[in-house]
Amino acid sequence: MLVGVPKEIKNREYRVGLTPDSVREFVAHGHQVLVEHDAGQGVGYSAEDYRRAGATIADEASRIYREAELIVKIKEPQPDERRQLRPDQILFTYLHLAPDPEQTHDLVDSGAVCIAYETVTDEHGGLPLLAPMSQVAGRMSIQAGAHCMEKAAGGAGILPGGVPGVPPARVTVIGGGVVGENAIAMGIGLGAHVVALDRDVNVLRRLATHFGPALTTVYSSRQAVEDQVLAADLVIGAVLIAGAETPKLVTREMVSRMRPGSVLVDVAIDQGGCFETSHPTTHDAPTFTIDGVVHYCVANMPGAVPRTSTLALNNVTLPYALALADQGFPQALANDPHLLDGLNVCRGHVTYKAVADELGYPYVPPREALKG
């Protein structure tokens, strides 16, 4: 199979779909790999690195979209990229379709086979291709929040860990999954007073066992969310419903009552965000302020640390990408129900129920779409 790796074109996105080491694996399996010139430059990989790994270098992305059977990316295809997709071409990347009707429309029209990293599952019900980026984003959320709490960044001028005689910042983490757990670890590591909220008592039990008395756990009722948000200096939105738009747990009214200089970091912004006042921002302009509250809502947070993110993501995506190339998409998806869970759009049909329900498309079960 001919595998294509275009350079990412989203704002400040430096990650790359395949590293030279991953390319070498494809070549060893008998596949051809076409990599856009400078695709890996942002993470320190030159065109010569890819040539040595066995790739052919393309001068422009249009050649990759024209020739490749499987396209491996990082971020959702931008409008110009979507226009170049063709029927039965396989797109393997993050998609986050539920809050993005324009992208969904274009992918349906393309006739391509679109497999989303974020909905591939494992035997434990986890999301193995989302987890490494969730780990990165969770850790970064505390870094970003700490910076935003500085006075020069619009915050109240609070040091997360305080100093002897001065209390630490209060950090509220909404959601105890992978993002939340990593945010908690970083917050506690900086010496902040951290409160975690979740609706699953088993998650709270796991977090309490892992972090001990350094962490306060609270069941996530509406009243508890309001109380902990209003008490916080920094709130991390770490809520995820796989493939679906994130519920708005922090209302505009709550934000209006927060202390001026408080900070909200919405890690859920890729799926629409969990704060009612959120809208996506970029690394060039990462924050905005509403009612004196600083909002950090960068939609590709791990793109700020592209080397770490690319290596971590390739570690988990490579086996699935190789299966698609080795077996072809119909067989690979039929053989692996967890990879099949990643199929969001196939040959003009929406094949992920949460996306279909959210955006009003007829839902076509993935196995039915494959038969068509």
Tab-separated table of C-alpha atoms in Angstrom:
chain	number	residue	atom	x	y	z
A	1	MET	CA	0.000	0.000	0.000
A	2	LEU	CA	1.104	3.581	-0.618
A	3	VAL	CA	1.029	5.471	2.683
A	4	GLY	CA	1.060	9.275	2.715
A	5	VAL	CA	2.249	11.651	5.449
A	6	PRO	CA	1.394	15.319	4.770
A	7	LYS	CA	2.766	18.245	6.732
A	8	GLU	CA	0.243	19.503	9.281
A	9	ILE	CA	-1.177	22.918	8.408
A	10	LYS	CA	-3.276	23.766	11.473
A	11	ASN	CA	-2.067	26.802	13.412
A	12	ARG	CA	1.109	26.014	15.386
A	13	GLU	CA	0.786	22.291	14.746
A	14	TYR	CA	4.290	20.844	14.500
A	15	ARG	CA	3.570	17.157	15.117
A	16	VAL	CA	3.865	14.620	12.309
A	17	GLY	CA	1.859	11.472	11.590
A	18	LEU	CA	4.823	9.111	11.219
A	19	THR	CA	8.381	9.340	12.526
A	20	PRO	CA	11.283	7.962	10.470
A	21	ASP	CA	11.301	4.903	12.755
A	22	SER	CA	7.646	4.285	11.942
A	23	VAL	CA	8.325	4.737	8.237
A	24	ARG	CA	11.025	2.085	8.480
A	25	GLU	CA	8.426	-0.343	9.879
A	26	PHE	CA	6.082	0.264	6.942
A	27	VAL	CA	8.897	-0.249	4.475
A	28	ALA	CA	9.881	-3.505	6.219
A	29	HIS	CA	6.285	-4.673	5.716
A	30	GLY	CA	6.612	-4.064	1.965
A	31	HIS	CA	4.763	-0.742	1.758
A	32	GLN	CA	5.733	2.527	0.108
A	33	VAL	CA	5.681	5.747	2.124
A	34	LEU	CA	5.353	9.223	0.631
A	35	VAL	CA	6.269	12.042	3.037
A	36	GLU	CA	5.809	15.732	2.342
A	37	HIS	CA	9.006	17.765	2.405
A	38	ASP	CA	9.477	19.351	5.855
A	39	ALA	CA	6.614	17.324	7.356
A	40	GLY	CA	8.793	16.399	10.323
A	41	GLN	CA	10.817	19.582	10.584
A	42	GLY	CA	8.882	20.803	13.614
A	43	VAL	CA	10.001	17.781	15.635
A	44	GLY	CA	13.554	17.709	14.349
A	45	TYR	CA	13.267	15.216	11.460
A	46	SER	CA	14.711	16.240	8.102
A	47	ALA	CA	13.748	15.019	4.668
A	48	GLU	CA	17.037	13.116	4.638
A	49	ASP	CA	16.016	11.288	7.836
A	50	TYR	CA	12.896	10.070	6.041
A	51	ARG	CA	14.840	9.118	2.914
A	52	ARG	CA	17.205	7.014	4.987
A	53	ALA	CA	14.170	5.289	6.492
A	54	GLY	CA	13.000	4.370	2.977
A	55	ALA	CA	10.430	7.092	2.258
A	56	THR	CA	9.949	9.019	-0.966
A	57	ILE	CA	9.780	12.790	-0.488
A	58	ALA	CA	6.932	14.778	-2.052
A	59	ASP	CA	7.424	18.462	-2.801
A	60	GLU	CA	3.779	19.297	-2.094
A	61	ALA	CA	0.830	17.859	-0.217
A	62	SER	CA	-1.347	17.620	-3.331
A	63	ARG	CA	0.753	14.702	-4.560
A	64	ILE	CA	0.129	12.832	-1.314
A	65	TYR	CA	-3.637	13.330	-1.477
A	66	ARG	CA	-3.612	12.395	-5.158
A	67	GLU	CA	-1.569	9.193	-4.847
A	68	ALA	CA	-1.738	7.779	-1.298
A	69	GLU	CA	-4.174	5.030	-0.371
A	70	LEU	CA	-3.728	5.585	3.379
A	71	ILE	CA	-3.122	9.044	4.835
A	72	VAL	CA	-1.733	9.206	8.375
A	73	LYS	CA	-2.081	12.581	10.083
A	74	ILE	CA	-2.333	14.153	13.506
A	75	LYS	CA	-5.066	16.792	13.387
A	76	GLU	CA	-8.392	16.885	11.598
A	77	PRO	CA	-8.070	17.756	7.897
A	78	GLN	CA	-8.469	21.439	7.190
A	79	PRO	CA	-10.871	22.619	4.431
A	80	ASP	CA	-8.251	22.566	1.660
A	81	GLU	CA	-7.180	19.072	2.698
A	82	ARG	CA	-10.744	17.802	2.824
A	83	ARG	CA	-11.347	18.948	-0.735
A	84	GLN	CA	-8.561	16.635	-1.899
A	85	LEU	CA	-9.855	13.435	-0.281
A	86	ARG	CA	-11.309	10.832	-2.621
A	87	PRO	CA	-13.631	7.806	-2.347
A	88	ASP	CA	-12.200	4.801	-0.488
A	89	GLN	CA	-9.055	6.694	0.499
A	90	ILE	CA	-8.277	5.896	4.151
A	91	LEU	CA	-7.795	8.813	6.537
A	92	PHE	CA	-6.337	7.904	9.940
A	93	THR	CA	-6.109	10.853	12.334
A	94	TYR	CA	-7.844	12.749	15.120
A	95	LEU	CA	-11.233	13.996	13.871
A	96	HIS	CA	-13.421	15.230	16.793
A	97	LEU	CA	-16.480	15.442	14.546
A	98	ALA	CA	-19.347	16.006	16.996
A	99	PRO	CA	-18.747	19.771	17.427
A	100	ASP	CA	-17.643	20.239	13.792
A	101	PRO	CA	-20.543	20.002	11.301
A	102	GLU	CA	-18.541	21.514	8.417
A	103	GLN	CA	-15.815	18.910	8.638
A	104	THR	CA	-18.355	16.097	8.967
A	105	HIS	CA	-20.225	17.318	5.884
A	106	ASP	CA	-17.011	17.440	3.839
A	107	LEU	CA	-15.859	13.985	4.939
A	108	VAL	CA	-19.259	12.481	4.125
A	109	ASP	CA	-19.164	14.116	0.692
A	110	SER	CA	-15.636	12.861	0.018
A	111	GLY	CA	-16.566	9.168	0.132
A	112	ALA	CA	-13.375	8.535	2.113
A	113	VAL	CA	-12.946	6.021	4.931
A	114	CYS	CA	-12.277	8.150	8.014
A	115	ILE	CA	-10.964	6.485	11.170
A	116	ALA	CA	-10.645	8.661	14.277
A	117	TYR	CA	-7.879	8.033	16.774
A	118	GLU	CA	-10.077	9.316	19.597
A	119	THR	CA	-12.768	6.614	19.300
A	120	VAL	CA	-10.572	3.525	18.822
A	121	THR	CA	-11.090	1.397	21.929
A	122	ASP	CA	-9.308	-1.404	23.777
A	123	GLU	CA	-10.463	-4.542	25.567
A	124	HIS	CA	-10.872	-2.602	28.824
A	125	GLY	CA	-13.110	0.068	27.295
A	126	GLY	CA	-10.275	2.596	27.226
A	127	LEU	CA	-9.233	4.910	24.403
A	128	PRO	CA	-5.625	3.878	23.716
A	129	LEU	CA	-4.928	6.358	20.903
A	130	LEU	CA	-6.344	9.280	22.860
A	131	ALA	CA	-4.600	8.400	26.123
A	132	PRO	CA	-1.062	9.631	25.340
A	133	MET	CA	-2.294	13.019	24.130
A	134	SER	CA	-4.620	13.198	27.130
A	135	GLN	CA	-1.604	12.590	29.353
A	136	VAL	CA	0.278	15.415	27.638
A	137	ALA	CA	-2.707	17.785	27.704
A	138	GLY	CA	-3.450	17.016	31.348
A	139	ARG	CA	0.091	17.825	32.385
A	140	MET	CA	0.212	20.904	30.189
A	141	SER	CA	-3.074	22.197	31.598
A	142	ILE	CA	-1.426	22.919	34.939
A	143	GLN	CA	1.580	24.560	33.283
A	144	ALA	CA	-0.720	26.743	31.177
A	145	GLY	CA	-2.936	27.516	34.152
A	146	ALA	CA	0.019	28.440	36.338
A	147	HIS	CA	1.231	30.873	33.688
A	148	CYS	CA	-2.245	32.374	33.278
A	149	MET	CA	-2.480	32.950	37.049
A	150	GLU	CA	0.481	35.317	36.786
A	151	LYS	CA	-0.515	38.974	36.906
A	152	ALA	CA	1.126	39.805	33.571
A	153	ALA	CA	-1.022	37.139	31.908
A	154	GLY	CA	-4.248	38.522	33.345
A	155	GLY	CA	-4.435	36.340	36.436
A	156	ALA	CA	-4.700	37.254	40.088
A	157	GLY	CA	-0.965	36.844	40.675
A	158	ILE	CA	-1.050	33.599	42.632
A	159	LEU	CA	1.785	31.052	42.854
A	160	PRO	CA	0.348	27.500	42.645
A	161	GLY	CA	2.277	26.155	45.613
A	162	GLY	CA	2.351	29.310	47.724
A	163	VAL	CA	5.245	29.752	50.156
A	164	PRO	CA	5.540	29.190	53.912
A	165	GLY	CA	2.959	31.401	55.571
A	166	VAL	CA	0.994	31.953	52.336
A	167	PRO	CA	-1.617	29.373	51.253
A	168	PRO	CA	-1.317	27.617	47.907
A	169	ALA	CA	-3.688	28.078	44.977
A	170	ARG	CA	-6.936	26.124	44.932
A	171	VAL	CA	-7.143	23.982	41.787
A	172	THR	CA	-10.397	22.272	40.811
A	173	VAL	CA	-10.176	19.436	38.272
A	174	ILE	CA	-13.514	18.431	36.713
A	175	GLY	CA	-13.190	14.859	35.458
A	176	GLY	CA	-11.026	12.049	36.787
A	177	GLY	CA	-10.028	10.292	33.571
A	178	VAL	CA	-6.605	10.349	31.928
A	179	VAL	CA	-6.534	14.142	31.499
A	180	GLY	CA	-7.777	14.726	35.019
A	181	GLU	CA	-5.406	12.279	36.657
A	182	ASN	CA	-2.404	13.850	34.963
A	183	ALA	CA	-3.563	17.352	35.848
A	184	ILE	CA	-4.001	16.254	39.454
A	185	ALA	CA	-0.479	14.802	39.542
A	186	MET	CA	1.035	18.026	38.241
A	187	GLY	CA	-1.071	20.223	40.519
A	188	ILE	CA	-0.121	18.255	43.616
A	189	GLY	CA	3.490	18.204	42.432
A	190	LEU	CA	3.501	22.020	42.391
A	191	GLY	CA	2.099	22.094	45.896
A	192	ALA	CA	-1.394	23.352	45.043
A	193	HIS	CA	-4.528	22.415	46.977
A	194	VAL	CA	-6.288	20.139	44.460
A	195	VAL	CA	-9.937	19.081	44.411
A	196	ALA	CA	-11.121	16.454	41.902
A	197	LEU	CA	-14.746	16.014	40.829
A	198	ASP	CA	-16.231	13.049	39.002
A	199	ARG	CA	-19.639	11.350	38.757
A	200	ASP	CA	-18.149	7.864	39.033
A	201	VAL	CA	-17.510	6.856	42.646
A	202	ASN	CA	-15.107	4.151	41.468
A	203	VAL	CA	-13.010	6.817	39.746
A	204	LEU	CA	-12.977	8.910	42.923
A	205	ARG	CA	-11.985	5.831	44.919
A	206	ARG	CA	-9.123	5.100	42.511
A	207	LEU	CA	-7.879	8.688	42.654
A	208	ALA	CA	-8.088	8.783	46.456
A	209	THR	CA	-6.132	5.559	46.735
A	210	HIS	CA	-3.478	6.765	44.293
A	211	PHE	CA	-2.953	10.296	45.619
A	212	GLY	CA	-3.896	9.832	49.269
A	213	PRO	CA	-4.687	12.796	51.521
A	214	ALA	CA	-2.941	15.233	49.159
A	215	LEU	CA	-6.118	15.123	47.021
A	216	THR	CA	-9.669	16.061	47.984
A	217	THR	CA	-12.291	14.093	46.038
A	218	VAL	CA	-15.877	15.308	45.615
A	219	TYR	CA	-18.836	13.682	43.881
A	220	SER	CA	-19.765	15.836	40.884
A	221	SER	CA	-23.286	17.072	41.533
A	222	ARG	CA	-24.438	20.394	40.102
A	223	GLN	CA	-24.096	22.008	43.504
A	224	ALA	CA	-20.616	20.571	44.043
A	225	VAL	CA	-19.417	21.841	40.660
A	226	GLU	CA	-20.711	25.313	41.460
A	227	ASP	CA	-19.181	25.344	44.932
A	228	GLN	CA	-15.757	24.136	43.809
A	229	VAL	CA	-15.608	26.368	40.721
A	230	LEU	CA	-16.439	29.474	42.734
A	231	ALA	CA	-13.809	28.571	45.348
A	232	ALA	CA	-11.056	27.885	42.801
A	233	ASP	CA	-8.179	29.969	41.539
A	234	LEU	CA	-7.724	27.556	38.617
A	235	VAL	CA	-10.299	25.205	37.080
A	236	ILE	CA	-9.260	22.411	34.701
A	237	GLY	CA	-12.025	21.083	32.421
A	238	ALA	CA	-11.103	17.428	31.864
A	239	VAL	CA	-14.476	15.979	30.844
A	240	LEU	CA	-14.819	13.480	27.984
A	241	ILE	CA	-17.715	11.585	26.456
A	242	ALA	CA	-16.115	9.515	23.694
A	243	GLY	CA	-17.004	10.853	20.258
A	244	ALA	CA	-19.751	13.156	21.545
A	245	GLU	CA	-19.912	16.867	22.262
A	246	THR	CA	-18.891	17.689	25.818
A	247	PRO	CA	-21.659	18.815	28.207
A	248	LYS	CA	-21.384	22.399	29.478
A	249	LEU	CA	-20.840	21.834	33.192
A	250	VAL	CA	-19.717	25.355	34.083
A	251	THR	CA	-22.354	27.906	33.119
A	252	ARG	CA	-21.919	31.512	32.079
A	253	GLU	CA	-23.637	32.513	35.316
A	254	MET	CA	-21.034	30.614	37.366
A	255	VAL	CA	-18.220	32.312	35.459
A	256	SER	CA	-19.738	35.735	36.206
A	257	ARG	CA	-19.487	34.944	39.936
A	258	MET	CA	-15.884	33.708	39.941
A	259	ARG	CA	-13.201	35.904	41.466
A	260	PRO	CA	-11.515	38.266	38.973
A	261	GLY	CA	-8.181	36.820	37.872
A	262	SER	CA	-9.383	33.218	38.199
A	263	VAL	CA	-8.397	30.910	35.348
A	264	LEU	CA	-10.280	28.302	33.315
A	265	VAL	CA	-8.347	25.779	31.202
A	266	ASP	CA	-10.710	23.850	28.906
A	267	VAL	CA	-8.907	20.681	27.826
A	268	ALA	CA	-12.236	19.415	26.442
A	269	ILE	CA	-12.363	22.166	23.814
A	270	ASP	CA	-11.639	19.698	20.961
A	271	GLN	CA	-15.054	18.187	21.701
A	272	GLY	CA	-16.808	21.523	22.150
A	273	GLY	CA	-15.612	22.419	25.639
A	274	CYS	CA	-17.151	21.969	29.093
A	275	PHE	CA	-17.391	25.673	30.002
A	276	GLU	CA	-20.322	27.581	28.494
A	277	THR	CA	-18.073	30.580	27.858
A	278	SER	CA	-15.392	28.602	25.973
A	279	HIS	CA	-14.464	28.923	22.338
A	280	PRO	CA	-11.389	27.469	20.609
A	281	THR	CA	-8.170	29.479	20.695
A	282	THR	CA	-4.730	28.978	19.194
A	283	HIS	CA	-1.173	28.911	20.474
A	284	ASP	CA	-0.693	32.353	18.878
A	285	ALA	CA	-3.592	33.830	20.887
A	286	PRO	CA	-4.279	31.249	23.610
A	287	THR	CA	-6.448	33.221	26.037
A	288	PHE	CA	-9.396	35.560	26.304
A	289	THR	CA	-11.122	37.106	29.306
A	290	ILE	CA	-14.822	37.128	30.208
A	291	ASP	CA	-16.064	38.794	33.406
A	292	GLY	CA	-12.469	39.064	34.598
A	293	VAL	CA	-11.880	35.296	34.251
A	294	VAL	CA	-9.020	34.172	32.008
A	295	HIS	CA	-9.937	31.358	29.588
A	296	TYR	CA	-7.262	29.123	28.019
A	297	CYS	CA	-8.946	27.042	25.286
A	298	VAL	CA	-6.221	25.969	22.846
A	299	ALA	CA	-7.616	23.207	20.656
A	300	ASN	CA	-4.333	21.392	20.061
A	301	MET	CA	-2.508	21.769	23.346
A	302	PRO	CA	-0.076	18.846	22.778
A	303	GLY	CA	1.106	20.601	19.606
A	304	ALA	CA	3.141	22.912	21.850
A	305	VAL	CA	5.408	19.985	22.793
A	306	PRO	CA	5.501	18.247	19.407
A	307	ARG	CA	8.537	16.062	19.951
A	308	THR	CA	7.148	14.391	23.065
A	309	SER	CA	3.660	14.216	21.566
A	310	THR	CA	4.729	12.742	18.224
A	311	LEU	CA	6.823	10.008	19.810
A	312	ALA	CA	4.111	9.128	22.342
A	313	LEU	CA	1.407	9.002	19.664
A	314	ASN	CA	3.444	6.927	17.197
A	315	ASN	CA	4.035	4.363	19.925
A	316	VAL	CA	0.314	3.598	20.032
A	317	THR	CA	-0.927	4.345	16.493
A	318	LEU	CA	1.703	2.358	14.590
A	319	PRO	CA	0.232	-1.152	15.126
A	320	TYR	CA	-3.193	-0.006	13.910
A	321	ALA	CA	-1.791	1.855	10.909
A	322	LEU	CA	0.271	-1.190	9.948
A	323	ALA	CA	-2.840	-3.394	10.200
A	324	LEU	CA	-4.697	-1.073	7.822
A	325	ALA	CA	-1.824	-1.179	5.347
A	326	ASP	CA	-1.133	-4.905	5.657
A	327	GLN	CA	-4.731	-6.096	5.468
A	328	GLY	CA	-6.593	-3.269	3.722
A	329	PHE	CA	-9.290	-1.384	5.582
A	330	PRO	CA	-12.220	-3.807	5.097
A	331	GLN	CA	-10.302	-6.767	6.501
A	332	ALA	CA	-8.458	-4.842	9.211
A	333	LEU	CA	-11.677	-3.345	10.516
A	334	ALA	CA	-13.540	-6.651	10.298
A	335	ASN	CA	-10.760	-8.406	12.214
A	336	ASP	CA	-10.488	-5.876	15.041
A	337	PRO	CA	-13.678	-4.616	16.711
A	338	HIS	CA	-11.657	-2.041	18.649
A	339	LEU	CA	-10.259	-0.503	15.461
A	340	LEU	CA	-13.761	-0.692	13.991
A	341	ASP	CA	-14.921	1.559	16.832
A	342	GLY	CA	-12.694	4.218	15.298
A	343	LEU	CA	-14.657	4.288	12.033
A	344	ASN	CA	-16.586	7.575	12.051
A	345	VAL	CA	-17.333	8.140	8.351
A	346	CYS	CA	-17.308	5.517	5.615
A	347	ARG	CA	-18.204	5.899	1.949
A	348	GLY	CA	-20.656	8.724	2.505
A	349	HIS	CA	-22.173	7.441	5.750
A	350	VAL	CA	-21.751	8.495	9.386
A	351	THR	CA	-20.836	5.314	11.242
A	352	TYR	CA	-20.338	6.612	14.783
A	353	LYS	CA	-23.630	6.942	16.619
A	354	ALA	CA	-22.741	9.844	18.893
A	355	VAL	CA	-21.706	11.920	15.872
A	356	ALA	CA	-24.823	10.963	13.896
A	357	ASP	CA	-27.083	11.819	16.833
A	358	GLU	CA	-25.330	15.113	17.552
A	359	LEU	CA	-25.327	16.364	13.964
A	360	GLY	CA	-28.569	14.847	12.672
A	361	TYR	CA	-27.204	12.279	10.231
A	362	PRO	CA	-28.721	8.853	9.698
A	363	TYR	CA	-26.623	6.354	11.636
A	364	VAL	CA	-25.239	3.460	9.598
A	365	PRO	CA	-23.603	0.692	11.664
A	366	PRO	CA	-19.948	0.366	10.650
A	367	ARG	CA	-20.147	-3.264	9.538
A	368	GLU	CA	-23.101	-2.382	7.306
A	369	ALA	CA	-21.171	0.513	5.784
A	370	LEU	CA	-18.214	-1.762	5.078
A	371	LYS	CA	-20.445	-4.197	3.203
A	372	GLY	CA	-21.681	-1.365	1.028
